[in-house]
Short mmCIF file of C-alpha atoms and ligand atoms in Angstrom, two decimals:
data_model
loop_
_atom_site.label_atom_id
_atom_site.label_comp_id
_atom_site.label_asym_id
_atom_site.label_seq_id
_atom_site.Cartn_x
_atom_site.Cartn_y
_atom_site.Cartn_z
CA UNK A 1 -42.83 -2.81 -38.81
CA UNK A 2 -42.22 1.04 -37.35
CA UNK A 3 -45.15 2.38 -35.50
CA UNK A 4 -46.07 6.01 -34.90
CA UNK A 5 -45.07 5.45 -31.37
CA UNK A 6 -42.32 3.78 -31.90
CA UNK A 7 -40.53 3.39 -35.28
CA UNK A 8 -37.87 0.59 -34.10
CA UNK A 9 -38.25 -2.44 -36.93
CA UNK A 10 -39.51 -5.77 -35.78
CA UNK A 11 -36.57 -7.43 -37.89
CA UNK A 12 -33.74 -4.13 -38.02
CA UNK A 13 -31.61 -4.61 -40.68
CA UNK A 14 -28.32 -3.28 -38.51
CA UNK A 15 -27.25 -5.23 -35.28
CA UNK A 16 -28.77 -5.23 -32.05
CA UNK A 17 -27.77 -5.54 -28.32
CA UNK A 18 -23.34 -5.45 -29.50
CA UNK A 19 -20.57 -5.99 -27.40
CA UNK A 20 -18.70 -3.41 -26.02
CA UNK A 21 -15.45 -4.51 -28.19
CA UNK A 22 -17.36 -4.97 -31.16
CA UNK A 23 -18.97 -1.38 -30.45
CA UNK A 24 -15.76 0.03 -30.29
CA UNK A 25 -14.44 -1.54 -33.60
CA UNK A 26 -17.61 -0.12 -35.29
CA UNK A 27 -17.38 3.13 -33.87
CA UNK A 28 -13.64 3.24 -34.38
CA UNK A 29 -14.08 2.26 -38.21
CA UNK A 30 -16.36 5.39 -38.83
CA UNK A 31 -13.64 8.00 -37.37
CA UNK A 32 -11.58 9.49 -40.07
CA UNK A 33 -7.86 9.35 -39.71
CA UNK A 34 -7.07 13.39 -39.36
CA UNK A 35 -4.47 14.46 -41.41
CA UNK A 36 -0.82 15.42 -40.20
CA UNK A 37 0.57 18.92 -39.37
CA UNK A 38 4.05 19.83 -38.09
CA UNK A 39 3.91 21.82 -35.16
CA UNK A 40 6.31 22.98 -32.54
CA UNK A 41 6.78 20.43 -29.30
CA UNK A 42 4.73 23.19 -27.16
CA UNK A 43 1.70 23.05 -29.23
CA UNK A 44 1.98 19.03 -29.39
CA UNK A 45 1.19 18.26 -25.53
CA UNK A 46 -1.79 15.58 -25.75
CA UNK A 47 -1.64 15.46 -29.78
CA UNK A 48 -0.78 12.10 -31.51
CA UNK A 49 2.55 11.17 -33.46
CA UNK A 50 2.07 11.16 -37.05
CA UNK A 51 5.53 9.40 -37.50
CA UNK A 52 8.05 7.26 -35.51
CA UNK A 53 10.32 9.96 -33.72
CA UNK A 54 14.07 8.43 -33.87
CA UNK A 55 17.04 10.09 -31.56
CA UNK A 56 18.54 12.92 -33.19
CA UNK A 57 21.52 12.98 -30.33
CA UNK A 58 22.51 10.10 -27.94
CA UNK A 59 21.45 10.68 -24.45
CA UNK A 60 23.75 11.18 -22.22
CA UNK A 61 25.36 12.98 -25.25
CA UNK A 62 28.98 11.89 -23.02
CA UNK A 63 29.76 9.62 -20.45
CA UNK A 64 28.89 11.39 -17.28
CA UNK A 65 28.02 11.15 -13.21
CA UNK A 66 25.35 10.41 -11.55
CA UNK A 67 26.14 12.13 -8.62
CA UNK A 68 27.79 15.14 -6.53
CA UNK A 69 31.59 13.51 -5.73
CA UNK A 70 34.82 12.65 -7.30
CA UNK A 71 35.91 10.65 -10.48
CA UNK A 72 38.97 8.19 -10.13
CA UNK A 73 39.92 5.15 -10.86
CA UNK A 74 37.76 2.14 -9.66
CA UNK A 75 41.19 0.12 -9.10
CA UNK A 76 43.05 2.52 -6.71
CA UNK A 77 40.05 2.84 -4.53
CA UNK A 78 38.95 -1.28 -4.25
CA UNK A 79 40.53 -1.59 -0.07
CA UNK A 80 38.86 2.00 0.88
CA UNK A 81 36.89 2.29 4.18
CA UNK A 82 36.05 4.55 7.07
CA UNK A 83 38.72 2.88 9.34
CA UNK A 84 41.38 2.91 6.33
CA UNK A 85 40.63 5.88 3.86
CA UNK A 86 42.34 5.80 0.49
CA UNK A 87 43.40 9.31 -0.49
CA UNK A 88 43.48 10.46 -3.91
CA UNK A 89 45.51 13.91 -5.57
CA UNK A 90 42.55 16.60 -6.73
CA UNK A 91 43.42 17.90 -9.90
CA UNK A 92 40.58 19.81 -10.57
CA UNK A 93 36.82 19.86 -11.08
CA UNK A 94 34.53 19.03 -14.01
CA UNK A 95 30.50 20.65 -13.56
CA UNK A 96 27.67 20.25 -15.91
CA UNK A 97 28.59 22.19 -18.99
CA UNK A 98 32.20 22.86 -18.01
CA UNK A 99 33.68 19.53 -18.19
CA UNK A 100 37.77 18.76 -16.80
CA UNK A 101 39.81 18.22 -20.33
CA UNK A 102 42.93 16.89 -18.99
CA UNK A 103 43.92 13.28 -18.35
CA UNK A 104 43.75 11.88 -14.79
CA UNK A 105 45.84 8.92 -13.55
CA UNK A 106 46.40 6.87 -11.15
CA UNK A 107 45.99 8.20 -7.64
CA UNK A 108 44.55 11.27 -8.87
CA UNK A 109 40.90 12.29 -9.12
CA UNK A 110 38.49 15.15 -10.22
CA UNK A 111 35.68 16.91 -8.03
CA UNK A 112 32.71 16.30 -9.87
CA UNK A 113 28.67 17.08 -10.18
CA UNK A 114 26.05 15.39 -11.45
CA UNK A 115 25.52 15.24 -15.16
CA UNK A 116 29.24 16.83 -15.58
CA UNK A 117 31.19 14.76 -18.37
CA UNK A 118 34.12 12.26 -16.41
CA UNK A 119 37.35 12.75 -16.90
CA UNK A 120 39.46 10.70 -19.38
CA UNK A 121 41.44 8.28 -17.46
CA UNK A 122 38.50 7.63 -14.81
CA UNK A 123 35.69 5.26 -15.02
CA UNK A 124 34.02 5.33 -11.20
CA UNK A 125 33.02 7.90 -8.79
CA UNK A 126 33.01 8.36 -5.43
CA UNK A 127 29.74 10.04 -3.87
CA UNK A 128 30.69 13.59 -1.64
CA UNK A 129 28.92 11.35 1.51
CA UNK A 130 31.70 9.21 1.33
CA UNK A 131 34.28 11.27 1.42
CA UNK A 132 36.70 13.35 4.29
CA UNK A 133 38.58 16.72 3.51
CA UNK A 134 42.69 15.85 3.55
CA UNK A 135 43.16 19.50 2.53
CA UNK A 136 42.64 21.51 -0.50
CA UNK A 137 44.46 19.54 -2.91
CA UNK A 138 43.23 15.95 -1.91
CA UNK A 139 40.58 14.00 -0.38
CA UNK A 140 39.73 10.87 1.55
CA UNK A 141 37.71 7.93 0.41
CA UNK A 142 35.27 6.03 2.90
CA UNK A 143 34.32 3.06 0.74
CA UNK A 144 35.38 2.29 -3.09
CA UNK A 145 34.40 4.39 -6.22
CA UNK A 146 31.52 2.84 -8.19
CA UNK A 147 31.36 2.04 -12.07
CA UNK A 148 27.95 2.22 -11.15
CA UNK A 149 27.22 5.62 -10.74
CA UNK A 150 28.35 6.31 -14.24
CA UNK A 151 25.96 7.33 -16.90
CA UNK A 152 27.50 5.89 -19.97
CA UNK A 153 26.52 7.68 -22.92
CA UNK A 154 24.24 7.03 -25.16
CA UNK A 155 22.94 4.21 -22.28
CA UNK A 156 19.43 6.16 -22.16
CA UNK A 157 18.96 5.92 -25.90
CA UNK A 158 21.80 6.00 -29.11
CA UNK A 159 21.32 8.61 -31.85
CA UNK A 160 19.30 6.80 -35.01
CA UNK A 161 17.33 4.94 -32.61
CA UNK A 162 13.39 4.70 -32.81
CA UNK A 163 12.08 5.90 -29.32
CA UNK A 164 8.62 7.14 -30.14
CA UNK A 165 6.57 5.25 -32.45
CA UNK A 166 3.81 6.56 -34.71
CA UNK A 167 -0.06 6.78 -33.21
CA UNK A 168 1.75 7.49 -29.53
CA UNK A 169 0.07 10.23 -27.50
CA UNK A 170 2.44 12.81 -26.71
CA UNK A 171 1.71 12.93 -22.62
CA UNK A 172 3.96 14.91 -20.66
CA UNK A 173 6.65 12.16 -20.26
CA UNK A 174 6.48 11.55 -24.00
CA UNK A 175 6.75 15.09 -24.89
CA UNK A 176 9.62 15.82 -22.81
CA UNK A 177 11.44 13.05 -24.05
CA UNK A 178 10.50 14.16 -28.03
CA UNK A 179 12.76 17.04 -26.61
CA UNK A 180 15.53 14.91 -25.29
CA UNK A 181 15.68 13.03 -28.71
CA UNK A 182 16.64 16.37 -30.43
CA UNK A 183 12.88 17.68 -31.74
CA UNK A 184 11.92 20.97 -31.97
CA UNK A 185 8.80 20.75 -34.61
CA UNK A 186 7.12 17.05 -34.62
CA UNK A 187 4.25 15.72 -37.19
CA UNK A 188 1.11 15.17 -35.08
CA UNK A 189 -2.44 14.35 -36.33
CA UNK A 190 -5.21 17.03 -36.38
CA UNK A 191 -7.07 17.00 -33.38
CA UNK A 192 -10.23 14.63 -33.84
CA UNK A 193 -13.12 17.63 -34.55
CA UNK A 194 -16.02 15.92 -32.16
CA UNK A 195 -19.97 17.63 -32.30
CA UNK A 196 -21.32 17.47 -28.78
CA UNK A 197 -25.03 18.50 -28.68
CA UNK A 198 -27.57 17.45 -25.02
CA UNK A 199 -31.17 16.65 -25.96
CA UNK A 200 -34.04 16.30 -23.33
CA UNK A 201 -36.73 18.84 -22.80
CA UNK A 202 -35.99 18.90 -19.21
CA UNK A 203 -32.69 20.02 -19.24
CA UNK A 204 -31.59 23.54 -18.16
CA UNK A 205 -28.14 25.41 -18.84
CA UNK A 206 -26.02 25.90 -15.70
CA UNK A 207 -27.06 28.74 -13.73
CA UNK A 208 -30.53 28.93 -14.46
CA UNK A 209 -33.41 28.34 -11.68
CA UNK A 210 -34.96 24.73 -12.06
CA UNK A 211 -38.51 24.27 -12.09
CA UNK A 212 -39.64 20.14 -10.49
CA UNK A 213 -39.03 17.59 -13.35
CA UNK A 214 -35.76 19.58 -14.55
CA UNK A 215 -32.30 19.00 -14.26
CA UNK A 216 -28.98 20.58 -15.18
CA UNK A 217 -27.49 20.28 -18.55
CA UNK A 218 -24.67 18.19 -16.35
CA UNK A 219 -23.48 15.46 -19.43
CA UNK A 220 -22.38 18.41 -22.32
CA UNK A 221 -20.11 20.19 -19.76
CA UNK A 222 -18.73 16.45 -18.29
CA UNK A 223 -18.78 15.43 -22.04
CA UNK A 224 -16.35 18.16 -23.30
CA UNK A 225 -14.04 17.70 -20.61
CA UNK A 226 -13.60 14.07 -21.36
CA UNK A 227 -13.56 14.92 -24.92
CA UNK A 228 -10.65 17.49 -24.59
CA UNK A 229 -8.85 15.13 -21.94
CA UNK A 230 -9.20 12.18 -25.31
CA UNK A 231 -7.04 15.18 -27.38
CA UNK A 232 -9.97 16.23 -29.19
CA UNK A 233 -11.75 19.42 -30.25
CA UNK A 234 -15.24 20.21 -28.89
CA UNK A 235 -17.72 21.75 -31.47
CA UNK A 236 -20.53 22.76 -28.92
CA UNK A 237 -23.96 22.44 -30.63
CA UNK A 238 -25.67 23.29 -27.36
CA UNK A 239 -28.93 21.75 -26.49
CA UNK A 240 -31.71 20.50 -28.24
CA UNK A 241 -35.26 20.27 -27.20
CA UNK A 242 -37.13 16.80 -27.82
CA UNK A 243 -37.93 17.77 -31.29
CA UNK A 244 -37.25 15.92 -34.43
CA UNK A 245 -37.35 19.23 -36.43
CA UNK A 246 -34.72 21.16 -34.36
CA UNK A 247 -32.86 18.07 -33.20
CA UNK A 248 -32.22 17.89 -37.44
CA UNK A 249 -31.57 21.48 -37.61
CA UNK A 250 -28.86 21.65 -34.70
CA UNK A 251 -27.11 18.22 -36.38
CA UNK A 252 -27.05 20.14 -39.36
CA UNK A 253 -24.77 22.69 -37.90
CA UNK A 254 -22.15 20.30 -37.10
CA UNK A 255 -20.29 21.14 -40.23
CA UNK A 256 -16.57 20.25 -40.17
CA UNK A 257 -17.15 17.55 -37.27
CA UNK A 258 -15.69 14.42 -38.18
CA UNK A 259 -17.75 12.57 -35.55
CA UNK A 260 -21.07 13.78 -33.68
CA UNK A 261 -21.43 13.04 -29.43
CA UNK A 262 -25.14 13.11 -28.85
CA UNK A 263 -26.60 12.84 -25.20
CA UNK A 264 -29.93 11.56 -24.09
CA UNK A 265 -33.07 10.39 -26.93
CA UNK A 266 -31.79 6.91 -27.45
CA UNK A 267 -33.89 4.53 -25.29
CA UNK A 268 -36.83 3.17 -25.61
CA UNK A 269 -39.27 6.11 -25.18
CA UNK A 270 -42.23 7.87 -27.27
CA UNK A 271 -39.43 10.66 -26.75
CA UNK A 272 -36.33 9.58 -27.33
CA UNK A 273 -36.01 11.08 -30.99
CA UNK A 274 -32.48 11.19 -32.06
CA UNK A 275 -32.98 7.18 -31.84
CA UNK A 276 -36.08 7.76 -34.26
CA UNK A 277 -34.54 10.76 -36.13
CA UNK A 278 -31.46 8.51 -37.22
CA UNK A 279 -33.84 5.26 -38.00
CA UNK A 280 -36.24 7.30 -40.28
CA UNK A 281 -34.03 9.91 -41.78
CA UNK A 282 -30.31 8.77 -41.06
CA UNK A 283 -28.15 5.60 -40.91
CA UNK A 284 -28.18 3.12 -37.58
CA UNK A 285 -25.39 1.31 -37.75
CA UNK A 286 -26.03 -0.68 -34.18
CA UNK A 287 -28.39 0.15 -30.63
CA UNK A 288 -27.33 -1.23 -27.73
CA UNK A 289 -24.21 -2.55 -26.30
CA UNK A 290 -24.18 -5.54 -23.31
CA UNK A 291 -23.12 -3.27 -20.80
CA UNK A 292 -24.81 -1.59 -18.04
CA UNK A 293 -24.97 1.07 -17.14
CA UNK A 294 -25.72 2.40 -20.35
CA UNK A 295 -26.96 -0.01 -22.52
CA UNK A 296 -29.12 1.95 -25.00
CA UNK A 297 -26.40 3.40 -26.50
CA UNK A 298 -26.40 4.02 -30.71
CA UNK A 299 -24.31 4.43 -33.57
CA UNK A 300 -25.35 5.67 -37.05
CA UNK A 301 -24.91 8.88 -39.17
CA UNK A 302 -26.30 11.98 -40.71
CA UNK A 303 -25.52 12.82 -44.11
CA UNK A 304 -21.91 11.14 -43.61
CA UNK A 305 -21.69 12.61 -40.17
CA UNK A 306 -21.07 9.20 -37.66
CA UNK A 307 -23.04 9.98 -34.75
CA UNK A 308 -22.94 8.08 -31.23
CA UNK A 309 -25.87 8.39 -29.51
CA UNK A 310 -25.15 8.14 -25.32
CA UNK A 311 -28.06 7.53 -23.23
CA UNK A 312 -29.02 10.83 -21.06
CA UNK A 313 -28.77 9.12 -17.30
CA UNK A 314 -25.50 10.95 -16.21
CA UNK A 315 -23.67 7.82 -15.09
CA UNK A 316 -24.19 5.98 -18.46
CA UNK A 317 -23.35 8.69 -20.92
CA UNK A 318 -19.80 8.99 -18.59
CA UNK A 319 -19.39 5.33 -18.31
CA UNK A 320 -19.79 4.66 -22.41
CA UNK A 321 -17.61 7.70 -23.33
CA UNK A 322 -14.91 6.02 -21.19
CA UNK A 323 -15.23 2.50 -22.24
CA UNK A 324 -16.21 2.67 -26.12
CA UNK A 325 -15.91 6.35 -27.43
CA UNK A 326 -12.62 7.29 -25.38
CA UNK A 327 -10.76 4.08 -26.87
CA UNK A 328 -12.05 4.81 -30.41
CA UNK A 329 -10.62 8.45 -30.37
CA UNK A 330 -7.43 8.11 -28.53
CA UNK A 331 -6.61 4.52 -30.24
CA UNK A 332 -5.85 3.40 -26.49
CA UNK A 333 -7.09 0.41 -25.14
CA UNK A 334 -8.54 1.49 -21.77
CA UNK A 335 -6.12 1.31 -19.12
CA UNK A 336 -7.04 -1.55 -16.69
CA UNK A 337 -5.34 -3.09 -13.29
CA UNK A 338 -6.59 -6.12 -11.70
CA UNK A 339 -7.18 -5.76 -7.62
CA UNK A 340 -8.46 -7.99 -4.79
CA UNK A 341 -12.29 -7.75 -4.69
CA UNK A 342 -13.17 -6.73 -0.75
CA UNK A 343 -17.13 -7.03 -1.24
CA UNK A 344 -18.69 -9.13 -3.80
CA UNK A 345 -20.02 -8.12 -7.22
CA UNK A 346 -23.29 -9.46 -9.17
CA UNK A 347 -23.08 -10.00 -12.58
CA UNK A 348 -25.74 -9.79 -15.08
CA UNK A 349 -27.08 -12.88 -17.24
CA UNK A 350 -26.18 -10.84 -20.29
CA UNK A 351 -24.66 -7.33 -20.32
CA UNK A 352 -20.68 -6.73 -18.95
CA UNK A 353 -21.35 -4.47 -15.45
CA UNK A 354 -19.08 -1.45 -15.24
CA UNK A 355 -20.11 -1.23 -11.30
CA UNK A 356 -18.68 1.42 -9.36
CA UNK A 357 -15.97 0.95 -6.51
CA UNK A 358 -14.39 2.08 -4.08
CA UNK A 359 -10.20 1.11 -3.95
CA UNK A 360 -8.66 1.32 -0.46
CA UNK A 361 -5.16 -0.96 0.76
CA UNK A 362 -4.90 -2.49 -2.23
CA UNK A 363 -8.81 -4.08 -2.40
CA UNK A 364 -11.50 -2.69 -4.27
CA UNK A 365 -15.32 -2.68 -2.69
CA UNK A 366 -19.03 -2.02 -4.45
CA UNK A 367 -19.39 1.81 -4.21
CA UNK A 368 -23.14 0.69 -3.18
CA UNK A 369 -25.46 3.19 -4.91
CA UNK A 370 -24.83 1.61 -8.43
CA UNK A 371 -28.18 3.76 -10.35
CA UNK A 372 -27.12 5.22 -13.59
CA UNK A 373 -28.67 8.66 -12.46
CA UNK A 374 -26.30 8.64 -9.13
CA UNK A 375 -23.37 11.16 -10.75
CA UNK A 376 -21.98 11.10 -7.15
CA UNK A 377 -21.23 7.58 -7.64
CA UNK A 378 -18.86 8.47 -10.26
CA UNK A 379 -16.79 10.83 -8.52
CA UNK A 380 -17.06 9.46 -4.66
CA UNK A 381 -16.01 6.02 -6.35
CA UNK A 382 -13.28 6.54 -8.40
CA UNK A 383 -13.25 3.05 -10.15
CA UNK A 384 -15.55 0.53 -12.34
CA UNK A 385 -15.25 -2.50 -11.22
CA UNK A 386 -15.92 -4.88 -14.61
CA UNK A 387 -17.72 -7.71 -14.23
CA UNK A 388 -18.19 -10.12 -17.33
CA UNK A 389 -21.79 -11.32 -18.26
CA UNK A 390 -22.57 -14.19 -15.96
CA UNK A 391 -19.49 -14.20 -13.74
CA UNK A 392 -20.60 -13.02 -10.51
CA UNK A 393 -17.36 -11.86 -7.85
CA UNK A 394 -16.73 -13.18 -5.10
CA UNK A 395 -14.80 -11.81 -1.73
CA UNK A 396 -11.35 -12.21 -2.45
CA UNK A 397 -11.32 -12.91 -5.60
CA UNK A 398 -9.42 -10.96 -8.70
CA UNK A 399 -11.19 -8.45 -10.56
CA UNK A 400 -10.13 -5.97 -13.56
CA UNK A 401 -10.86 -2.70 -13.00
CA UNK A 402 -10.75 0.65 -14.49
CA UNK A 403 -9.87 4.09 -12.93
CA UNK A 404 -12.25 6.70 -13.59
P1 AMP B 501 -32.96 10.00 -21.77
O1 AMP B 501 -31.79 9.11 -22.15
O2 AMP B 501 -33.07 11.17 -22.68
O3 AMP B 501 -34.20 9.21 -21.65
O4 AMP B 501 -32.61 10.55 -20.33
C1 AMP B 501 -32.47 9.68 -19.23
C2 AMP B 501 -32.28 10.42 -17.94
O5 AMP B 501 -31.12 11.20 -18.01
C3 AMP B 501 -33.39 11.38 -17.57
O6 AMP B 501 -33.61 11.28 -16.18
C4 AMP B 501 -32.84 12.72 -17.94
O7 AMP B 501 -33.41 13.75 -17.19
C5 AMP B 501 -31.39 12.57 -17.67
N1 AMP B 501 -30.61 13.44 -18.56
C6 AMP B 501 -30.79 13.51 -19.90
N2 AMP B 501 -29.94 14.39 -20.44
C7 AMP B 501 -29.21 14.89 -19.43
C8 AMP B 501 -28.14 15.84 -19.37
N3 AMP B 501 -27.70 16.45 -20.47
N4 AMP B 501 -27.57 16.09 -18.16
C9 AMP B 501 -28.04 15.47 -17.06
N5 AMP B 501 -29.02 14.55 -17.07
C10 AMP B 501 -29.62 14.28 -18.23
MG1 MG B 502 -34.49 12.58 -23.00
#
């Protein structure tokens, strides 16, 4: 039974000690789907596709080059090369935008620039490197036109197609290419409204002179980041001092959040009160996930807020953001590539290890300095090296890894 101390059940009625996928799951099956707006393709960067986005327009929209040169036909050009040029009648030029709109036959030929529309009558072009002046009217071929340096159209993608399918994250590439495909407004899902709010009576605001025993509020402002990079919306709650009473007030405040990011107060200290706030007052839905670092990790909710409770150490709140809450708001699996292990890796008897690394030639090596206070680690290492429970790595052998 709860103590005064410590008010963690001797038999807790929600699960203990999760996996990270089944932490994810749970976390994932708390979020609300946001609703869709249309928007306009500039304010869409980073949001996520409500609907499949099919080509409005085939791309190329006509059959065009690939190249600065001449279009002709493939067949009067197959015996051309430096020491016997064929030469071919200009009739004219086609550019991008101002395409040629006569017929050209055989012997004849059409400067031309890349993306311009060919000529009818040609299929193959030969590129302006491969090709000697004979005058104003005519030119030399070094080597055979190519069929291979025309774009056919539609050979990018045919109008009706699907390109972009529902749930997608419009990145950069995918945004630019909902242009291509003909859009103007797209249907993308609110952004995900996410709480953040730092507990810990030690920690100070940015800017302020530390006294010994303090440290800088350094999770909230990493938090947010990684919460905007996800294509979220931060509500800042601030900081909260380790008490129950304002720790319930500043929750309160996250009105309109459709998840809450909490930082520090989850382990198992006389101190760490969201942990008790959410056993005695809220919903737990699991504490702690078999990872390290940052195993004391929560879920559970206030007054039909879900809450995730990371642990305060500045490496673990980063490292579980990445690998569970990250996935759960983006609906990405985390992005992982497997590498040559250079040093070896311990594993743990029963938690996955999310060690840091360093990746150099192609080889990833233990960053060394693996505590879950060392925030350098993070950003001199650039990796997490995953090891599964009870599968220590050896030198040489193939690890996954994620970039961080
Ligand atoms: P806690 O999880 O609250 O027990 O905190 C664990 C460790 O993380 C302690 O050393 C804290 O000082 C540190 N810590 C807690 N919150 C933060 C924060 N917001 N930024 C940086 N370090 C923190
Ligand atoms: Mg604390």
């Amino acid at each position: 039974m709860p103590n005064a101390a410590n008010p963690v059940p001797d038999q807790p009625s929600f699960p203990m000690n999760v996996s990270v996928p089944e932490a994810r799951a749970m976390l994932l099956a708390l979020l609300p789907q946001p609703e869709a707006e249309t928007v306009t393709v500039s304010e869409a960067a980073g949001r996520f596709l409500a609907n499949d986005l099919a080509a409005l327009v085939s791309h190329p929209s006509a059959t065009e080059s690939a190249l600065d040169g001449i279009a002709c036909r493939e067949a009067d050009t197959l015996g051309a090369a430096p020491l016997s040029p064929v030469r071919l009648k200009v009739l004219g030029e086609s550019r991008a935008g101002v395409p040629y709109t006569g017929l050209v036959g055989a012997g004849e030929c059409v400067r031309i620039y890349t993306g311009a529309p060919i000529p009818a009558g040609t299929d193959a072009i030969c590129p302006v490197e491969q090709l000697a002046d004979a005058g104003t009217d005519a030119v030399q071929l070094l080597r055979p036109a190519s069929s291979g340096d025309v774009r056919p159209e539609g050979g990018d993608f045919a109008k009706g197609e699907v390109v972009l399918h529902a749930g997608l994250r419009l990145t950069p590439s995918r945004l630019a290419l909902a242009v291509s495909l003909g859009h103007a407004r797209v249907s993308v899902r609110r952004r995900l409204r996410v709480a953040l709010l730092s507990t810990g009576d030690e920690v100070r605001e940015p800017g302020s002179v530390l006294e010994p025993g303090q440290v800088y509020d350094s999770n909230r402002y990493g938090l947010a980041a990684m919460i905007r990079e996800a294509g979220a919306e931060v509500l800042d709650l601030g900081h909260a001092p380790d008490s129950p009473e304002r720790l319930a007030e500043l929750i309160d405040g996250a009105g309109g959040a459709d998840v809450l990011i909490t930082s520090g107060g989850v382990s198992m200290g006389k101190y760490d009160f969201m942990r008790d706030l959410l056993l005695s007052q809220g919903r737990v839905s699991f504490w702690k996930v078999r990872l390290r670092p940052g195993g004391p990790a929560l879920l559970g909710g206030w007054r039909g807020l879900p809450v995730f409770g990371l642990p305060g150490n500045p490496v673990s709140s980063l490292v579980v953001f990445q690998v569970i809450v990250r996935p759960a708001l983006t609906g990405e699996p985390p992005f992982t590539l497997r590498l040559r292990a250079a040093t070896p890796f311990r594993a743990l008897s029963d938690k996955t290890a999310y060690w840091r690394g360093t990746i150099e030639g192609g080889t990833v090596s233990d960053y060394g300095k693996q505590g879950s206070g060392v925030l350098r680690s993070l950003s001199d290492a650039g990796a997490l090296v995953i090891v599964p429970e009870g599968e220590p790595v050896e030198v040489g052998d193939e690890v996954e890894v994620m970039l961080f």
